[in-house]
Short mmCIF file of C-alpha atoms in Angstrom, two decimals:
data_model
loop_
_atom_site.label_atom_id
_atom_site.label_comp_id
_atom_site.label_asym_id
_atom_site.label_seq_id
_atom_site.Cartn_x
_atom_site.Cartn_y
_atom_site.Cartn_z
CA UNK A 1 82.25 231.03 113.46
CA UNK A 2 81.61 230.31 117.25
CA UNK A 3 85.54 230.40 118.16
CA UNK A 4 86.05 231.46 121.45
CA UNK A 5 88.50 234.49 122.09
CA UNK A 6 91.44 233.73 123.82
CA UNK A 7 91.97 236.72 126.48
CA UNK A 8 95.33 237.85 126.28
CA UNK A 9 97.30 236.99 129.43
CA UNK A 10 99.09 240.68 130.38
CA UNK A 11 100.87 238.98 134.02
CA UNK A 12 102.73 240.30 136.34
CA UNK A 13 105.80 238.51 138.37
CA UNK A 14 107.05 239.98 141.73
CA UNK A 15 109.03 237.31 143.43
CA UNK A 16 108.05 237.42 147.17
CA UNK A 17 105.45 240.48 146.46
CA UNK A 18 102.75 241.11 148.59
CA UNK A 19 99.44 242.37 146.67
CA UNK A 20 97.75 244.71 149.00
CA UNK A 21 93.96 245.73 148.92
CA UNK A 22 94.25 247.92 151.19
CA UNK A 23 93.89 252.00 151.74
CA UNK A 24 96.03 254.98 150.38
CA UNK A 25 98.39 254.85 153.38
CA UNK A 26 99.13 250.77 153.01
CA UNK A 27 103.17 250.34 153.90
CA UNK A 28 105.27 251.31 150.61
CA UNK A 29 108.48 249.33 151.46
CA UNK A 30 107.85 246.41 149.22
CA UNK A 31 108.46 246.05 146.16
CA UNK A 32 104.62 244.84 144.84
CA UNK A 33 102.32 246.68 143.10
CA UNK A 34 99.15 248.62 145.44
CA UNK A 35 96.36 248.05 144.84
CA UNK A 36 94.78 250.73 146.96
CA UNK A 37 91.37 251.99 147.02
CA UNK A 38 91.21 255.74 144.97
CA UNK A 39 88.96 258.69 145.13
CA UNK A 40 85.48 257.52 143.68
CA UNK A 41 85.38 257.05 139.69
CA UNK A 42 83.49 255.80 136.76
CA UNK A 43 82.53 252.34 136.68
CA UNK A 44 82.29 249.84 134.01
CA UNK A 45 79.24 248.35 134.94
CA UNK A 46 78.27 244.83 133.89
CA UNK A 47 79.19 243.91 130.57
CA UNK A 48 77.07 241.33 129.24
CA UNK A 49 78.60 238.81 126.15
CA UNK A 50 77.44 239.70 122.68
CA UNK A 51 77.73 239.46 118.95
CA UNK A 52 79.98 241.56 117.19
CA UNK A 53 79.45 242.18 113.77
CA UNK A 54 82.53 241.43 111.00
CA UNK A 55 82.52 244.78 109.70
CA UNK A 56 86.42 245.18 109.87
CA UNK A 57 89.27 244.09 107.51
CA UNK A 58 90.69 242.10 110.96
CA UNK A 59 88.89 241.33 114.32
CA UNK A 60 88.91 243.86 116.96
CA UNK A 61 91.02 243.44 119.88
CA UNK A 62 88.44 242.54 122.52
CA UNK A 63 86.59 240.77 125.80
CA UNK A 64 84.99 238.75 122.99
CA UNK A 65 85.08 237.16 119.57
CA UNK A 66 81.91 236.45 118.23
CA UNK A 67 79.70 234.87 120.64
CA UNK A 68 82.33 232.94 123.38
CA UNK A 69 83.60 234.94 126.18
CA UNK A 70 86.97 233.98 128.34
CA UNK A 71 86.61 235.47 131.43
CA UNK A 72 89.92 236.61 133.27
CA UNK A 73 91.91 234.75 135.92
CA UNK A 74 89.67 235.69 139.51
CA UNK A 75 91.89 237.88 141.15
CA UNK A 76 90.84 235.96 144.66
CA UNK A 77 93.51 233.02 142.77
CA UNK A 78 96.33 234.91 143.50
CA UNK A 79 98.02 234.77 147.22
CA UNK A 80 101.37 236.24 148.56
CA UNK A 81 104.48 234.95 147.25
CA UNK A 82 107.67 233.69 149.38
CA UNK A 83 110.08 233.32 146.75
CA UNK A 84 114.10 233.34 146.87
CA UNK A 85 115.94 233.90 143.60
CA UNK A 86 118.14 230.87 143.13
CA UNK A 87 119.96 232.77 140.26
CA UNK A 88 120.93 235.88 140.43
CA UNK A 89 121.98 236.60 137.38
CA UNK A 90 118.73 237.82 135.06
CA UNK A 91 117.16 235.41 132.24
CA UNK A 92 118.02 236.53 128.79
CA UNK A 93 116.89 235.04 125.76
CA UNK A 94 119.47 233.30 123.70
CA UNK A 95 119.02 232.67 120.56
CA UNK A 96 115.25 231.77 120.09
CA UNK A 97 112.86 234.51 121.47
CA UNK A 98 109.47 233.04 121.17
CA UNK A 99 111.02 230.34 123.46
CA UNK A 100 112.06 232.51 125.37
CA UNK A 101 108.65 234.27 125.73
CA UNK A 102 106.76 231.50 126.28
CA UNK A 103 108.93 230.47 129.27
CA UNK A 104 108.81 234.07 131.09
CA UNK A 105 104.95 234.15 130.13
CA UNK A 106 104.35 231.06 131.58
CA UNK A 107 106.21 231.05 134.67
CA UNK A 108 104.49 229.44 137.52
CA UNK A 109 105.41 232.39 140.18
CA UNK A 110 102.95 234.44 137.43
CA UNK A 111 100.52 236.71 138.85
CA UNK A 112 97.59 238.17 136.29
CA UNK A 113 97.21 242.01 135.80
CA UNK A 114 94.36 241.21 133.72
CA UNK A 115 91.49 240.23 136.13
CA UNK A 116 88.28 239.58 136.75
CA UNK A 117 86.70 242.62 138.93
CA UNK A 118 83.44 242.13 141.05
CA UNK A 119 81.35 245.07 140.82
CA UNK A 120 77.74 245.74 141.92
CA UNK A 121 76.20 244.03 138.48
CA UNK A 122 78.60 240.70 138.70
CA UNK A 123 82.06 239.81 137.61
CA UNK A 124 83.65 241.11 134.43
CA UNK A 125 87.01 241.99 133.05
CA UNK A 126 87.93 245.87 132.26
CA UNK A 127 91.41 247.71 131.25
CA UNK A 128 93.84 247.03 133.50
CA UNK A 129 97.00 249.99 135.06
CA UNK A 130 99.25 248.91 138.00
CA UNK A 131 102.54 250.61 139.38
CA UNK A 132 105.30 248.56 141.09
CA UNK A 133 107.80 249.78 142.71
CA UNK A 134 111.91 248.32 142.23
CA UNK A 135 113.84 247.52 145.25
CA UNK A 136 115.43 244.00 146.01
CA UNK A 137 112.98 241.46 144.21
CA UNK A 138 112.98 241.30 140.50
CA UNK A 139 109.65 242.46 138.86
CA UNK A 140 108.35 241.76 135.37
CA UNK A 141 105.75 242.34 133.55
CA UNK A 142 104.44 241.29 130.17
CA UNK A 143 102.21 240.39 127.66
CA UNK A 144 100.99 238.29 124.76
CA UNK A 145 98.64 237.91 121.92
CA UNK A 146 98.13 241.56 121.48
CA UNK A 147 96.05 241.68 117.86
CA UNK A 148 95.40 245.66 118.09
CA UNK A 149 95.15 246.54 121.94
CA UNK A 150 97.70 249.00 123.02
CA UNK A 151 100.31 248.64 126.28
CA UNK A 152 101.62 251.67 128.39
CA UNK A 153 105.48 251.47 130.00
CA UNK A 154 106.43 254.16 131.89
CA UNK A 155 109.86 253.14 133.38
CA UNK A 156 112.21 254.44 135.28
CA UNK A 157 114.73 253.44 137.92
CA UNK A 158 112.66 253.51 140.23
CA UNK A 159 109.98 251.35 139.10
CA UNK A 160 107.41 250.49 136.54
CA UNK A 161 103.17 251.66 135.66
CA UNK A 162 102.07 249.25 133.31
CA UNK A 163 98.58 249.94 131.44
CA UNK A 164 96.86 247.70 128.75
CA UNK A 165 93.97 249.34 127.32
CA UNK A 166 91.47 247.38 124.86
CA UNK A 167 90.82 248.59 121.19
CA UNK A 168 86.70 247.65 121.24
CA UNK A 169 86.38 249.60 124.33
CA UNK A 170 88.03 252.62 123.53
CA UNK A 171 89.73 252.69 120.53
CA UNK A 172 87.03 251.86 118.11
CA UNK A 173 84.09 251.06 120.02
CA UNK A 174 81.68 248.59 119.72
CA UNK A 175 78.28 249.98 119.45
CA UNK A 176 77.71 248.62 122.82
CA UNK A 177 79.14 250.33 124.40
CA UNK A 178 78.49 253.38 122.84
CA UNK A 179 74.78 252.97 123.37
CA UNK A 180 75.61 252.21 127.16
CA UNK A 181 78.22 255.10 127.84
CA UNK A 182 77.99 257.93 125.25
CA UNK A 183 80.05 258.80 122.24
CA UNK A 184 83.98 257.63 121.74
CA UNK A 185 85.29 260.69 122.46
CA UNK A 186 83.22 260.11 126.27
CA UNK A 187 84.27 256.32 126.34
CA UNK A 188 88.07 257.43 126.00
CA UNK A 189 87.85 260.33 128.39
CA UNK A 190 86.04 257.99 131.16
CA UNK A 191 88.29 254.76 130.66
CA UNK A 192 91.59 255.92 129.51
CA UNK A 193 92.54 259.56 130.35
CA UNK A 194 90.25 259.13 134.23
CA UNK A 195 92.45 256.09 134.64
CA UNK A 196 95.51 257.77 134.16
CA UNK A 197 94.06 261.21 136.18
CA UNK A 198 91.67 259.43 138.98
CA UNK A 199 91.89 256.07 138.51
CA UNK A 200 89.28 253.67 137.77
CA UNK A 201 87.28 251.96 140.31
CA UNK A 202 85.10 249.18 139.21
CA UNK A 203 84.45 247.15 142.50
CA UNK A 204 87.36 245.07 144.16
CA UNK A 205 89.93 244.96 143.36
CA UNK A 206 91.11 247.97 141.81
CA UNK A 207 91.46 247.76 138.02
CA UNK A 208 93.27 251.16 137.21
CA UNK A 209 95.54 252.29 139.36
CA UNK A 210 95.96 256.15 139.14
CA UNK A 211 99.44 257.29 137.63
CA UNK A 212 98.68 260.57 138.95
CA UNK A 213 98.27 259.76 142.72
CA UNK A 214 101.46 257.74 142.58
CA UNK A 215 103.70 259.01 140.14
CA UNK A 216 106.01 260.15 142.67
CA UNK A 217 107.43 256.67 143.56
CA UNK A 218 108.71 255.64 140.10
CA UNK A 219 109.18 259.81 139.12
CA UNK A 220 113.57 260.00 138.46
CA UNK A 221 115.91 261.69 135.67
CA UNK A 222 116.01 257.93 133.88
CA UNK A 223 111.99 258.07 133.27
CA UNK A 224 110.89 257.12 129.91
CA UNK A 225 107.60 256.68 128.61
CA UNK A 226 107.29 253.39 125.81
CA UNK A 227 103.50 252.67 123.71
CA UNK A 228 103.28 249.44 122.24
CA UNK A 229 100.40 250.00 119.24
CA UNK A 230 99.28 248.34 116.25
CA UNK A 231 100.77 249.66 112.78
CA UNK A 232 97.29 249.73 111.52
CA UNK A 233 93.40 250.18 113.03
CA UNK A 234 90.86 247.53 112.82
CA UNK A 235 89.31 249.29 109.47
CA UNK A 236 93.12 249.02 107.98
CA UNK A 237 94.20 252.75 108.69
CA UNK A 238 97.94 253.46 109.33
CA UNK A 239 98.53 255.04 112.21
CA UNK A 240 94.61 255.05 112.65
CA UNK A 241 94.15 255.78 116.53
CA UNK A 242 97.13 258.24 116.82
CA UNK A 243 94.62 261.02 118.05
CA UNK A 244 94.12 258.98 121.08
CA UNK A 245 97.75 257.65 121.67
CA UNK A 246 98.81 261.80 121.42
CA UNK A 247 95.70 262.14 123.69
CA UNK A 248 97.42 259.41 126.27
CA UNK A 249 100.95 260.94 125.65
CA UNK A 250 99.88 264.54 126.32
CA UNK A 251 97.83 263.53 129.66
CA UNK A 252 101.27 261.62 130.91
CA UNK A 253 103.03 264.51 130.05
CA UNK A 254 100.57 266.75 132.34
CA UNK A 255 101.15 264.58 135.28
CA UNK A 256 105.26 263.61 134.51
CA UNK A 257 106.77 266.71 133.19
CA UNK A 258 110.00 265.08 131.49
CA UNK A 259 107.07 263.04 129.21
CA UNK A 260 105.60 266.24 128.10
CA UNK A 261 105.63 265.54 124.56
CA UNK A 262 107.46 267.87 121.51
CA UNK A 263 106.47 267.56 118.01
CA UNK A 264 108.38 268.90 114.87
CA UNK A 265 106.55 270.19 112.10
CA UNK A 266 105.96 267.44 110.45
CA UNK A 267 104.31 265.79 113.69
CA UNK A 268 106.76 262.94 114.70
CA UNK A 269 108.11 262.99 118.26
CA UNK A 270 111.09 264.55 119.47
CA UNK A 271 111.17 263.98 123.12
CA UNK A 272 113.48 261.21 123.11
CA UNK A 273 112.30 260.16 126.71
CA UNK A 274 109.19 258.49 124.67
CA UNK A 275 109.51 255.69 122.40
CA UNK A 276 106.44 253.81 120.38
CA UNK A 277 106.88 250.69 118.62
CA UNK A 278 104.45 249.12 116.15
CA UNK A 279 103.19 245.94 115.83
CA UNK A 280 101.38 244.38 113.05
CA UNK A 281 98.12 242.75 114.73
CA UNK A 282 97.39 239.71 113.39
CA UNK A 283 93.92 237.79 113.98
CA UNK A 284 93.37 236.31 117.67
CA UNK A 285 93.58 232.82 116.47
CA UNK A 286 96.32 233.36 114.27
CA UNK A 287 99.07 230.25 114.94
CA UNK A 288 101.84 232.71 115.19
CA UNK A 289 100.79 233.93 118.75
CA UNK A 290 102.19 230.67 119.38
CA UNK A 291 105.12 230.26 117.22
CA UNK A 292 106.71 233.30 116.75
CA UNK A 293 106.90 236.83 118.90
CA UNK A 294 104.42 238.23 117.36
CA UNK A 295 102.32 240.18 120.17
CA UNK A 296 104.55 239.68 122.76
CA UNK A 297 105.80 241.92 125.44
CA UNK A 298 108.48 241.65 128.15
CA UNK A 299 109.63 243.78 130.73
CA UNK A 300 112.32 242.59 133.73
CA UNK A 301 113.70 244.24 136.80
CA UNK A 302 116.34 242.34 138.41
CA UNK A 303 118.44 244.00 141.60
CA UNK A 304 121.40 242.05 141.19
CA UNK A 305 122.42 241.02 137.83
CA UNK A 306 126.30 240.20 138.04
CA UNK A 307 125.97 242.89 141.08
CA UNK A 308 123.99 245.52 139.39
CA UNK A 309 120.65 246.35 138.57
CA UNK A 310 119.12 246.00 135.35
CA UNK A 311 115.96 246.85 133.28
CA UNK A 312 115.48 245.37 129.98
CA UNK A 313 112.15 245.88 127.88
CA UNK A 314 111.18 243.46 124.81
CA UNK A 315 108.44 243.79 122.46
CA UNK A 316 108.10 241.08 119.81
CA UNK A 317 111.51 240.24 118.60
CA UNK A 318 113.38 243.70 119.70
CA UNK A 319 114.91 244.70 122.64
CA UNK A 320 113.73 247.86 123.45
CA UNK A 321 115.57 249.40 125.97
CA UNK A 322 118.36 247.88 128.06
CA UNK A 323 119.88 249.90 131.76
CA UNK A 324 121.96 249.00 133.86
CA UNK A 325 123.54 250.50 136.95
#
């Protein structure tokens, strides 16, 4: 089969946002998410289109499928944003949510979080962490088609760090790029945990934004910490990358101390600051991407929802958490 992958589309909506390129010390007052430059860190490299072999019960959630490749929206596309909000009361979904989903997703004011990066070897697309900040222009952020990637919410009143992380990269990695970076355990370390520590620098613009160098502008007593994973691996294991969501859960906790995570005995979380929800990944060209919620996430900021603020976070057909204040 020679069916193209269809890259999931994780976007990002900031009416009247400015996205900055700039240095560490670019002007915070905004409400857009900074892409600064960050200490020097691993990069991707160029990653050329290949095969992948059908080993697994499903596909894996990748850059590819088979042999087509669809590259990312050029983050060059996107330009600042002079938007007013005509209603100022937020958009809820009513009584159909994949309509609702695909009009949020779809939203012309849309600007991509997954993008193509320019490094020193050409353009590719990599995992993708950005932090917004909430003051007087709604944000939102969300996702679709999700068939075994995993998305990282860490929300507070104060604003939002978004991360989507692919599952052939460094969940169960191809044997690409094993032979090009090392061993899983090194692919998760450099991609995933460095991203969250150091960030990840790949060329321009910055593809992981550090959580650790910024934490302190979403940091409040509301934070909460939310993991959107698939019930079951590629190779049809339940619960089969929970090493490495722990491993993402403790690092978070390192860095945000109310995250710090606290098993029972039994090893189920008991910090109710964190919440995961599975999803059941379904193949990439699977008609329900289209048709039902299936892979879908959804979170909105508003600043003045019948005069107060409000956060609401959606994955698939559940509302996940709801604040207002």
């Amino acid at each position: 089969m020679k069916t193209t992958y269809l890259l999931q589309s994780l976007a990002f909506v900031a009416a009247n946002a400015l996205l900055t390129t700039g240095n560490h010390d670019a002007d915070q007052s905004h409400a857009s998410p900074f892409w600064g430059a960050l200490d020097a860190s691993p990069d991707l490299g160029a990653a050329e289109p290949h095969a992948h072999e059908r080993r697994n019960t499903r596909a894996k959630c990748s850059l590819w499928f088979m042999e087509g490749h669809q590259a990312g929206i050029p983050r060059d596309a996107i330009q600042e944003r002079n938007f007013t909000l005509e209603k100022r009361v937020m958009t809820l979904p009513g009584g159909d949510m994949t309509e609702f989903y695909n009009s949020e997703l779809t939203n012309p004011e849309i600007n991509p979080i997954i993008w193509e990066v320019q490094t020193r070897d050409g353009i590719e697309d990599a995992n993708t962490a950005d932090i917004a900040t909430f003051n007087d222009v709604a944000v939102s952020y969300g996702t679709r088609q999700l068939c075994g990637c995993t998305v990282l919410l860490i929300v507070s009143k104060r604003g939002v760090y978004a991360a989507h992380y692919w599952e052939n990269i460094v969940f169960d990695p191809d044997q690409y790029y094993i032979d090009k970076y090392g061993a899983a355990d090194k692919l998760f370390e450099r991609f995933v945990i460095k991203g969250l520590t150091e960030g990840v620098r790949t060329g321009r613009p910055t593809p992981q934004v550090s959580l650790k160098n910024y934490k302190d502008r979403i940091i409040d007593d509301s934070i909460r910490g939310f993991l959107m994973i698939p019930r079951r691996s590629a190779n049809d294991v339940e619960d089969g990358y929970r090493n490495r969501w722990n491993q993402i859960k403790n690092t978070v906790g390192d860095l945000i101390p109310q995250l710090k995570p606290a098993l029972d005995e039994q090893g189920q979380e008991t910090n109710d600051k964190w919440r995961e929800y599975k999803y059941d990944a379904i193949e990439v060209d699977d008609r329900r991407h289209t048709t039902t919620p299936a892979g879908k996430v959804l979170i909105k900021y508003d600043p003045d929802h019948d005069k107060k603020k409000k956060i609401s976070i959606w994955m698939e057909d559940s509302l996940i958490y709801d604040n207002d204040w």
